[in-house]
Coordinates of C-alpha atoms in Angstrom, one line a residue:
Chain K
M1 CA -7.0 -17.3 24.6
T2 CA -3.8 -17.1 26.5
T3 CA -3.8 -16.1 30.2
I4 CA -1.5 -13.2 31.0
T5 CA -1.0 -11.8 34.5
Y6 CA -0.5 -8.0 34.5
I7 CA 1.0 -6.3 37.6
E8 CA -0.3 -2.8 37.7
P9 CA 1.9 0.1 39.0
S10 CA -0.1 -0.1 42.3
G11 CA 1.0 -3.7 42.7
R12 CA -2.5 -5.1 42.0
E13 CA -2.3 -8.3 39.9
V14 CA -4.9 -9.0 37.2
A15 CA -5.1 -12.2 35.1
I16 CA -6.6 -11.6 31.7
D17 CA -7.4 -14.1 28.9
V18 CA -6.0 -12.4 25.8
P19 CA -7.2 -13.6 22.4
D20 CA -4.3 -15.2 20.5
G21 CA -2.9 -12.7 18.0
W22 CA -3.9 -9.7 20.1
S23 CA -1.1 -7.7 21.6
L24 CA -0.5 -7.6 25.3
M25 CA -1.3 -3.9 25.0
Q26 CA -4.7 -4.6 23.5
G27 CA -5.4 -7.2 26.1
A28 CA -4.6 -4.7 28.8
T29 CA -6.5 -1.7 27.4
A30 CA -9.5 -3.7 26.4
N31 CA -9.8 -5.0 29.9
G32 CA -9.1 -2.0 32.0
V33 CA -5.6 -2.8 33.2
D34 CA -4.2 0.3 34.7
G35 CA -0.9 2.0 33.7
I36 CA -0.7 1.5 30.0
V37 CA -1.3 4.6 28.0
A38 CA -0.8 3.4 24.4
E39 CA -0.8 6.9 23.0
C40 CA -0.1 5.8 19.5
G41 CA -2.7 3.0 19.3
G42 CA -0.3 0.1 18.8
S43 CA 1.9 1.2 15.9
C44 CA 5.1 1.2 17.9
A45 CA 5.5 4.9 17.8
C46 CA 5.2 6.2 21.3
A47 CA 6.8 4.0 24.0
T48 CA 3.8 4.5 26.4
C49 CA 3.0 0.8 26.8
H50 CA 6.3 0.0 28.5
C51 CA 6.3 -3.1 30.6
Y52 CA 8.8 -5.5 32.3
V53 CA 8.3 -9.1 31.4
D54 CA 9.3 -11.8 33.9
P55 CA 13.1 -11.9 33.6
A56 CA 13.1 -15.7 33.9
R57 CA 11.0 -15.9 30.7
A58 CA 12.2 -12.9 28.7
G59 CA 14.4 -15.2 26.7
E60 CA 11.4 -17.3 25.5
L61 CA 9.8 -14.3 23.8
P62 CA 10.4 -13.3 20.2
A63 CA 13.3 -10.8 20.2
P64 CA 12.3 -7.2 19.9
S65 CA 12.4 -5.8 16.3
A66 CA 14.7 -2.9 15.4
A67 CA 11.7 -0.6 15.5
E68 CA 10.9 -1.7 19.1
L69 CA 14.5 -1.4 20.2
D70 CA 14.5 2.1 18.7
M71 CA 11.4 3.1 20.5
L72 CA 12.5 1.5 23.8
A73 CA 15.1 4.2 23.9
N74 CA 12.2 6.6 24.6
V75 CA 10.6 5.0 27.6
A76 CA 9.9 7.3 30.6
A77 CA 10.6 4.7 33.4
E78 CA 13.9 2.9 33.9
R79 CA 14.8 0.7 30.9
R80 CA 15.9 -2.7 31.9
P81 CA 17.0 -5.8 30.0
E82 CA 13.5 -7.2 30.4
S83 CA 11.8 -4.0 29.1
R84 CA 9.4 -4.5 26.3
L85 CA 6.6 -2.6 24.5
A86 CA 3.3 -4.4 25.2
C87 CA 2.0 -3.5 21.7
Q88 CA 4.8 -5.6 20.1
L89 CA 4.1 -8.8 22.1
K90 CA 1.4 -11.0 20.6
A91 CA -0.6 -13.4 22.8
A92 CA 0.2 -17.0 21.9
P93 CA 0.2 -20.4 23.7
A94 CA 3.9 -20.1 24.3
L95 CA 3.3 -17.1 26.5
A96 CA 0.7 -18.8 28.8
G97 CA 1.0 -17.6 32.4
L98 CA 3.5 -14.9 31.6
R99 CA 3.7 -12.2 34.3
V100 CA 4.1 -8.7 33.0
R101 CA 4.8 -5.7 35.2
V102 CA 3.5 -2.4 33.9
A103 CA 6.1 0.4 34.2
D104 CA 5.4 2.9 36.9
T105 CA 5.3 5.8 34.5
Q106 CA 4.8 6.1 30.8
E107 CA 5.0 9.8 30.1
Chain Z
M1 CA -34.7 -7.5 4.6
F2 CA -31.9 -5.6 6.3
S3 CA -29.5 -3.6 4.2
F4 CA -26.6 -1.4 5.0
D5 CA -25.6 1.3 2.5
P6 CA -22.6 3.4 3.7
Y7 CA -23.4 5.9 0.9
S8 CA -26.9 6.6 2.2
P9 CA -27.6 10.1 3.6
A10 CA -29.5 8.3 6.4
V11 CA -26.3 6.5 7.4
D12 CA -24.3 9.7 7.2
A13 CA -26.8 11.3 9.6
D14 CA -27.2 8.4 12.1
P15 CA -25.4 5.1 11.5
F16 CA -25.9 3.8 15.0
P17 CA -29.2 1.9 14.6
Y18 CA -27.8 0.1 11.6
Y19 CA -24.7 -0.7 13.5
K20 CA -26.7 -2.2 16.4
T21 CA -28.5 -4.5 14.0
L22 CA -25.2 -5.4 12.3
R23 CA -23.5 -6.3 15.6
D24 CA -26.4 -8.3 17.0
E25 CA -27.8 -10.0 13.9
H26 CA -25.2 -9.8 11.1
P27 CA -21.7 -9.6 12.6
A28 CA -20.2 -10.6 9.2
F29 CA -22.5 -8.9 6.7
W30 CA -22.2 -8.6 2.9
S31 CA -23.4 -5.1 1.8
D32 CA -24.4 -5.2 -1.8
E33 CA -24.4 -1.4 -1.9
A34 CA -20.8 -1.1 -0.7
G35 CA -19.7 -4.3 -2.5
M36 CA -17.9 -5.5 0.6
W37 CA -18.2 -7.3 3.9
V38 CA -18.9 -5.2 7.1
L39 CA -17.4 -6.1 10.4
S40 CA -19.0 -4.2 13.3
R41 CA -18.0 -5.8 16.6
Y42 CA -15.1 -4.4 18.5
A43 CA -13.3 -7.7 18.9
D44 CA -13.6 -8.7 15.2
I45 CA -12.2 -5.3 14.2
V46 CA -9.3 -5.5 16.6
T47 CA -8.5 -9.0 15.3
A48 CA -8.7 -7.8 11.6
L49 CA -6.4 -4.8 12.4
N50 CA -3.9 -7.2 13.9
E51 CA -4.0 -9.7 11.1
W52 CA -2.6 -7.5 8.3
Q53 CA -1.4 -10.5 6.4
T54 CA -5.0 -11.5 5.9
Y55 CA -6.7 -8.1 6.0
S56 CA -4.4 -6.2 3.6
S57 CA -4.3 -2.4 3.1
A58 CA -2.4 -2.5 -0.1
K59 CA -5.6 -2.3 -2.3
G60 CA -6.6 0.9 -0.5
N61 CA -8.0 1.9 2.9
L62 CA -10.6 4.5 2.2
M63 CA -14.0 3.0 1.6
T64 CA -14.2 4.8 -1.7
E65 CA -10.6 4.9 -2.7
L66 CA -9.0 7.8 -4.7
P67 CA -7.5 6.9 -8.1
N68 CA -3.9 5.7 -8.2
R69 CA -3.5 6.1 -4.5
A70 CA -3.4 2.5 -3.1
G71 CA 0.1 1.2 -2.5
A72 CA 1.7 4.7 -2.3
T73 CA 0.8 5.9 1.2
L74 CA 1.3 4.7 4.8
G75 CA -2.3 3.7 5.1
T76 CA -2.3 1.7 1.8
T77 CA 0.8 -0.4 2.1
D78 CA 1.5 -3.5 4.3
P79 CA 4.5 -4.3 6.3
P80 CA 7.5 -4.5 5.8
R81 CA 7.4 -1.6 3.3
H82 CA 4.8 0.2 5.5
D83 CA 7.0 0.0 8.5
R84 CA 10.0 1.4 6.8
L85 CA 8.0 4.2 5.2
R86 CA 6.5 5.0 8.6
G87 CA 9.8 4.9 10.3
L88 CA 11.0 7.8 8.2
I89 CA 8.3 10.1 9.4
Q90 CA 6.8 9.0 12.7
H91 CA 9.6 10.5 14.7
A92 CA 8.3 14.0 13.8
F93 CA 4.9 13.0 15.2
M94 CA 6.0 11.7 18.5
K95 CA 4.6 13.6 21.5
R96 CA 8.0 14.8 22.8
N97 CA 8.9 16.2 19.4
L98 CA 5.7 18.2 19.2
E99 CA 6.3 20.3 22.3
A100 CA 7.7 23.1 20.4
L101 CA 4.4 23.4 18.5
A102 CA 2.4 23.9 21.7
D103 CA 2.9 27.7 21.9
P104 CA 2.3 28.4 18.2
I105 CA -0.9 26.2 18.4
R106 CA -2.1 28.2 21.4
T107 CA -1.5 31.5 19.5
I108 CA -3.4 30.1 16.5
A109 CA -6.3 29.0 18.8
R110 CA -6.5 32.5 20.5
D111 CA -6.4 34.3 17.2
A112 CA -9.2 32.1 15.8
A113 CA -11.3 32.4 19.0
A114 CA -11.0 36.1 19.6
P115 CA -13.4 37.3 16.9
L116 CA -16.1 35.1 18.5
A117 CA -16.3 37.3 21.6
G118 CA -19.7 38.8 22.0
R119 CA -21.3 36.8 19.1
R120 CA -24.7 35.4 19.8
E121 CA -24.6 32.8 17.1
F122 CA -21.9 31.5 14.7
D123 CA -20.9 28.5 12.6
F124 CA -18.3 26.7 14.6
I125 CA -16.8 25.1 11.5
E126 CA -16.6 28.2 9.2
E127 CA -15.6 30.6 12.0
F128 CA -13.4 28.5 14.2
S129 CA -12.4 25.0 13.5
S130 CA -11.5 25.4 9.8
K131 CA -9.4 28.5 10.5
F132 CA -7.7 26.7 13.4
T133 CA -6.9 23.4 11.7
V134 CA -5.5 24.8 8.5
R135 CA -3.2 27.2 10.3
V136 CA -2.0 24.4 12.6
L137 CA -1.3 22.2 9.6
F138 CA 0.6 25.0 7.9
A139 CA 2.6 25.6 11.1
A140 CA 3.4 21.9 11.6
L141 CA 4.5 21.4 8.0
G142 CA 6.0 24.8 7.6
L143 CA 3.9 25.6 4.5
P144 CA 3.9 29.1 3.1
L145 CA 0.7 31.1 4.0
G146 CA -1.6 32.3 1.3
D147 CA -3.4 29.1 0.1
E148 CA -4.9 28.1 3.4
M149 CA -8.6 28.4 2.5
A150 CA -8.2 26.6 -0.8
V151 CA -6.3 23.8 0.8
R152 CA -9.1 23.5 3.4
E153 CA -11.8 23.5 0.8
K154 CA -10.1 20.8 -1.4
A155 CA -9.2 18.6 1.6
V156 CA -12.8 18.5 2.7
L157 CA -14.1 17.8 -0.8
M158 CA -11.6 15.0 -1.7
V159 CA -12.8 12.7 1.1
Q160 CA -16.4 12.9 0.0
S161 CA -18.3 10.6 -2.3
D162 CA -21.5 10.8 -4.3
P163 CA -24.5 9.1 -2.6
V164 CA -26.2 8.4 -5.9
T165 CA -23.4 6.9 -8.0
R166 CA -21.7 5.5 -4.9
A167 CA -18.4 6.6 -6.3
K168 CA -16.1 9.7 -6.3
G169 CA -17.7 12.4 -8.5
P170 CA -15.7 14.7 -10.8
E171 CA -15.6 17.4 -8.2
H172 CA -14.0 15.1 -5.7
I173 CA -11.5 13.8 -8.2
A174 CA -10.7 17.4 -9.2
A175 CA -10.1 18.4 -5.6
Y176 CA -7.8 15.4 -5.1
N177 CA -5.9 16.3 -8.3
W178 CA -5.6 19.9 -7.0
M179 CA -4.2 18.7 -3.7
T180 CA -1.7 16.4 -5.4
E181 CA -0.5 19.3 -7.5
Y182 CA -0.3 21.5 -4.5
A183 CA 1.8 18.9 -2.6
A184 CA 4.0 18.5 -5.7
G185 CA 4.7 22.2 -5.6
V186 CA 5.7 22.1 -1.9
I187 CA 7.9 19.0 -2.5
A188 CA 9.7 20.7 -5.4
E189 CA 10.3 23.8 -3.3
R190 CA 11.7 21.8 -0.4
R191 CA 14.1 19.9 -2.8
R192 CA 15.3 23.2 -4.1
N193 CA 15.6 24.7 -0.6
P194 CA 15.7 22.0 2.0
V195 CA 15.1 23.4 5.5
G196 CA 15.4 20.3 7.6
D197 CA 11.7 19.9 8.1
L198 CA 9.5 16.8 7.7
I199 CA 8.8 17.3 4.0
S200 CA 12.4 18.2 3.1
L201 CA 13.5 15.1 4.9
F202 CA 10.9 12.8 3.4
S203 CA 11.3 14.1 -0.1
Q204 CA 15.0 13.1 0.0
A205 CA 14.7 9.9 2.1
E206 CA 15.9 6.5 1.1
I207 CA 14.8 3.0 2.1
D208 CA 17.5 0.4 1.9
G209 CA 19.6 2.7 -0.3
D210 CA 16.7 3.4 -2.7
R211 CA 15.1 6.7 -3.0
L212 CA 11.4 6.6 -2.2
D213 CA 9.1 6.1 -5.2
E214 CA 8.0 9.6 -6.4
R215 CA 4.4 8.5 -6.0
E216 CA 5.0 7.6 -2.4
V217 CA 6.5 11.0 -1.6
L218 CA 3.7 12.8 -3.4
L219 CA 0.7 10.8 -2.1
T220 CA 1.9 10.5 1.4
T221 CA 2.4 14.2 1.6
T222 CA -1.1 14.7 0.0
T223 CA -2.5 12.3 2.7
L224 CA -0.8 14.2 5.5
I225 CA -2.4 17.4 4.3
M226 CA -5.8 15.8 3.9
A227 CA -5.6 14.3 7.4
G228 CA -4.3 17.4 9.0
V229 CA -7.2 19.5 7.7
E230 CA -10.1 17.2 7.2
S231 CA -9.7 14.6 9.9
L232 CA -8.7 17.1 12.6
G233 CA -11.5 19.5 11.5
G234 CA -14.1 16.7 11.4
F235 CA -13.1 15.5 14.8
M236 CA -13.3 19.1 16.3
A237 CA -16.8 19.5 14.9
M238 CA -17.9 16.2 16.5
F239 CA -16.4 17.2 19.8
A240 CA -18.1 20.6 19.7
L241 CA -21.3 18.9 18.8
N242 CA -21.0 16.5 21.8
L243 CA -20.3 19.3 24.2
A244 CA -23.2 21.4 22.8
D245 CA -25.6 18.5 23.1
H246 CA -24.4 17.4 26.6
A247 CA -24.6 20.5 28.8
D248 CA -23.5 18.8 32.0
A249 CA -20.4 17.5 30.2
R250 CA -19.6 20.9 28.8
R251 CA -20.0 22.6 32.1
A252 CA -17.7 20.1 33.8
V253 CA -15.1 20.6 31.1
V254 CA -15.3 24.4 31.2
A255 CA -15.1 24.4 35.0
D256 CA -12.1 22.1 35.0
P257 CA -10.1 22.1 31.8
A258 CA -8.1 19.2 33.1
L259 CA -11.1 17.1 32.0
V260 CA -10.6 18.0 28.4
P261 CA -8.3 15.1 27.5
D262 CA -10.8 12.5 28.9
A263 CA -13.7 14.3 27.2
V264 CA -11.7 14.1 23.9
E265 CA -11.1 10.4 24.3
E266 CA -14.8 9.8 25.0
S267 CA -15.7 11.9 21.9
L268 CA -13.4 9.8 19.7
R269 CA -15.3 6.8 20.9
F270 CA -18.8 8.1 21.0
N271 CA -18.8 10.1 17.7
T272 CA -15.9 8.7 15.8
S273 CA -15.1 10.9 12.8
A274 CA -13.3 8.1 10.9
Q275 CA -16.3 5.8 10.9
R276 CA -15.2 3.1 8.4
F277 CA -12.0 2.0 6.7
R278 CA -11.5 -1.0 4.5
R279 CA -9.1 -3.9 3.9
C280 CA -8.8 -6.6 1.2
L281 CA -8.8 -10.3 2.1
Q282 CA -5.7 -12.2 1.1
K283 CA -7.2 -15.7 1.8
D284 CA -10.6 -17.2 2.4
T285 CA -11.7 -16.5 5.9
E286 CA -14.6 -18.0 7.9
L287 CA -16.3 -15.7 10.4
H288 CA -19.6 -16.0 12.2
G289 CA -20.7 -18.7 9.8
Q290 CA -19.9 -16.7 6.6
T291 CA -17.2 -17.5 4.2
M292 CA -15.4 -14.4 3.0
R293 CA -13.3 -15.0 -0.1
A294 CA -9.8 -14.0 -1.0
G295 CA -10.0 -10.7 -2.9
D296 CA -13.2 -9.5 -1.1
F297 CA -13.1 -6.1 0.5
V298 CA -14.0 -5.8 4.2
C299 CA -15.2 -2.7 5.9
L300 CA -14.0 -2.2 9.5
A301 CA -16.7 -0.1 11.1
Y302 CA -14.7 1.7 13.8
G303 CA -17.8 3.8 14.7
S304 CA -19.7 0.6 15.4
G305 CA -16.9 -1.1 17.4
N306 CA -16.8 2.0 19.5
R307 CA -20.5 1.6 20.3
D308 CA -20.2 -2.2 20.9
E309 CA -21.9 -3.0 24.2
R310 CA -19.7 -6.1 24.4
Q311 CA -16.8 -3.8 25.0
F312 CA -18.2 -0.5 26.3
P313 CA -21.1 -0.6 28.9
N314 CA -23.9 1.8 28.1
P315 CA -22.2 2.6 24.8
D316 CA -24.8 5.2 23.7
V317 CA -24.1 7.5 26.7
Y318 CA -21.5 10.2 26.3
D319 CA -19.7 10.0 29.6
V320 CA -16.6 12.2 29.9
R321 CA -15.4 10.2 32.9
R322 CA -15.5 6.9 31.1
K323 CA -11.8 6.7 30.0
P324 CA -12.6 4.4 27.0
R325 CA -9.1 3.0 26.6
G326 CA -8.6 0.8 23.6
H327 CA -11.2 2.7 21.6
L328 CA -11.0 2.7 17.8
G329 CA -11.2 6.4 17.2
F330 CA -7.7 6.4 15.7
G331 CA -8.0 2.9 14.2
G332 CA -5.4 0.5 15.6
G333 CA -2.5 -1.9 15.0
V334 CA 0.3 -1.1 12.6
H335 CA -1.9 1.5 10.8
A336 CA -3.1 3.3 13.9
C337 CA -3.3 7.0 13.1
L338 CA 0.1 8.7 12.7
G339 CA -1.2 12.0 14.1
T340 CA -2.6 10.9 17.4
A341 CA -0.3 13.1 19.5
I342 CA -0.7 16.2 17.4
A343 CA -4.4 15.7 17.2
R344 CA -4.8 15.4 21.0
L345 CA -2.5 18.3 21.6
S346 CA -4.3 20.5 19.0
V347 CA -7.8 19.7 20.2
R348 CA -7.0 20.2 23.8
I349 CA -5.5 23.6 23.2
A350 CA -8.2 24.6 20.8
F351 CA -11.0 23.9 23.2
E352 CA -9.1 25.5 26.2
E353 CA -9.0 28.7 24.2
F354 CA -12.4 28.4 22.7
H355 CA -14.0 27.9 26.1
R356 CA -12.3 31.0 27.4
V357 CA -14.2 33.1 24.9
V358 CA -17.3 30.9 24.5
P359 CA -17.9 28.9 27.7
D360 CA -21.7 28.3 27.3
Y361 CA -23.3 27.2 24.0
R362 CA -25.9 25.1 22.5
R363 CA -26.7 23.6 19.1
V364 CA -29.1 25.6 16.9
Q365 CA -29.9 23.2 14.0
A366 CA -32.3 20.3 14.8
Q367 CA -31.1 18.5 11.7
L368 CA -27.4 18.8 10.8
P369 CA -26.2 18.8 7.2
W370 CA -23.9 15.8 7.1
M371 CA -20.9 15.4 4.8
P372 CA -21.6 12.8 2.1
S373 CA -18.8 10.3 2.8
S374 CA -18.6 6.6 3.0
T375 CA -15.5 6.8 5.2
F376 CA -15.8 9.9 7.5
R377 CA -18.7 11.4 9.4
S378 CA -19.0 15.1 10.5
P379 CA -21.4 17.9 9.8
T380 CA -20.6 20.5 7.1
R381 CA -22.0 23.3 9.3
L382 CA -22.5 23.5 13.0
D383 CA -24.4 26.6 14.3
L384 CA -23.9 27.3 17.9
A385 CA -25.8 29.8 20.0
I386 CA -24.8 31.4 23.2
H387 CA -27.1 30.8 26.1

């Protein structure tokens, strides 16, 4: 388990223990975190699990794949350097304590 | 001695008591009848979906696989090949790229619903959902009209299996072969006259400079047709059944059509049409005290994960206000259903239009005839009566 802190669009913060290997999208949807739609179910095909990772730690994360970069072009909210798709980030000890802000709008 | 036979008509009719025992007492269960392990808890299924290196799809994903299909479709390949294949076609299935289909889908729904006006009793499947789904598929793929009903009949037959032999029967294989030949005809036509649509694009696509394998083009197209007809139709029948059986839910949805999307999500959870898919282990894996061996097949029972009380409180209640996010009604992970957006769009529009004509209905048959299938679950006939 790796603890991830999600910041919902309302500003509410929720700390969730996400099983290692699960995506941050799965950790959010399985625990009722608000604001992630995940229309495509985690196959990197919809850009509705857009989130902003803590900019100070963005560089520690595995770089986005070509497919994720391709799909990030479709996000509904503002795209920033720290924009990621939560379905493409896997919980792992290196991410412990990561703060992830859910984008205000997904569609 | 507990047993679980996904070929049994009793499991087709009501798998849920078996699932409850599986989840509580045998969370990693070897089914002799299926010849595979069965995972039934939500968390174990999600983990298996994530670990595609361990739980491979390359030996097939249908519980009873069709001959010569594994390795040539999206659902039966692993990354990285899978990701590149999917990258070629998923653009066409993104929500924003389907908006142009909304009006044609609504016209199809109206045309299919109109003859039901004034009827006191009808078969929802024969007289509404089968007409609707096949026409939506033909519109989405730009297929020439004329063969719709044959395509529908074969799509429904090819996903079935024989409960006695626990295998595909000759009629199922014949339907699959028919569908493959039908797809081959469409592909050949698009290559002669490309029209910039999905099949034209796909049939000429390359990955890393190589043309797609002919079998990939053919069987992926065959699978798209099968899913568009059988999976969408099966799900619509289950949704209609839920609304027929839960009058309060139906009245709420009819009074406020904005509730349809939530009712659809809850239906995907509560009565999942894709009940079970399978994977093949690539290494020995310990789970819940069992040792599953490399080469063993593993059933991921989505229909059980969606009723897992460890994930969904009061799982056996159909609650249209539940918002069951993370449900497994479309599978999950890299292989999550390609058609989620078109399925949601189509079902929403179909029921908006159906409810304009038939707002109040109930189920007629006490016992439903269930499709014999180890993978999918839906009735073959659903008689509805007007109140």
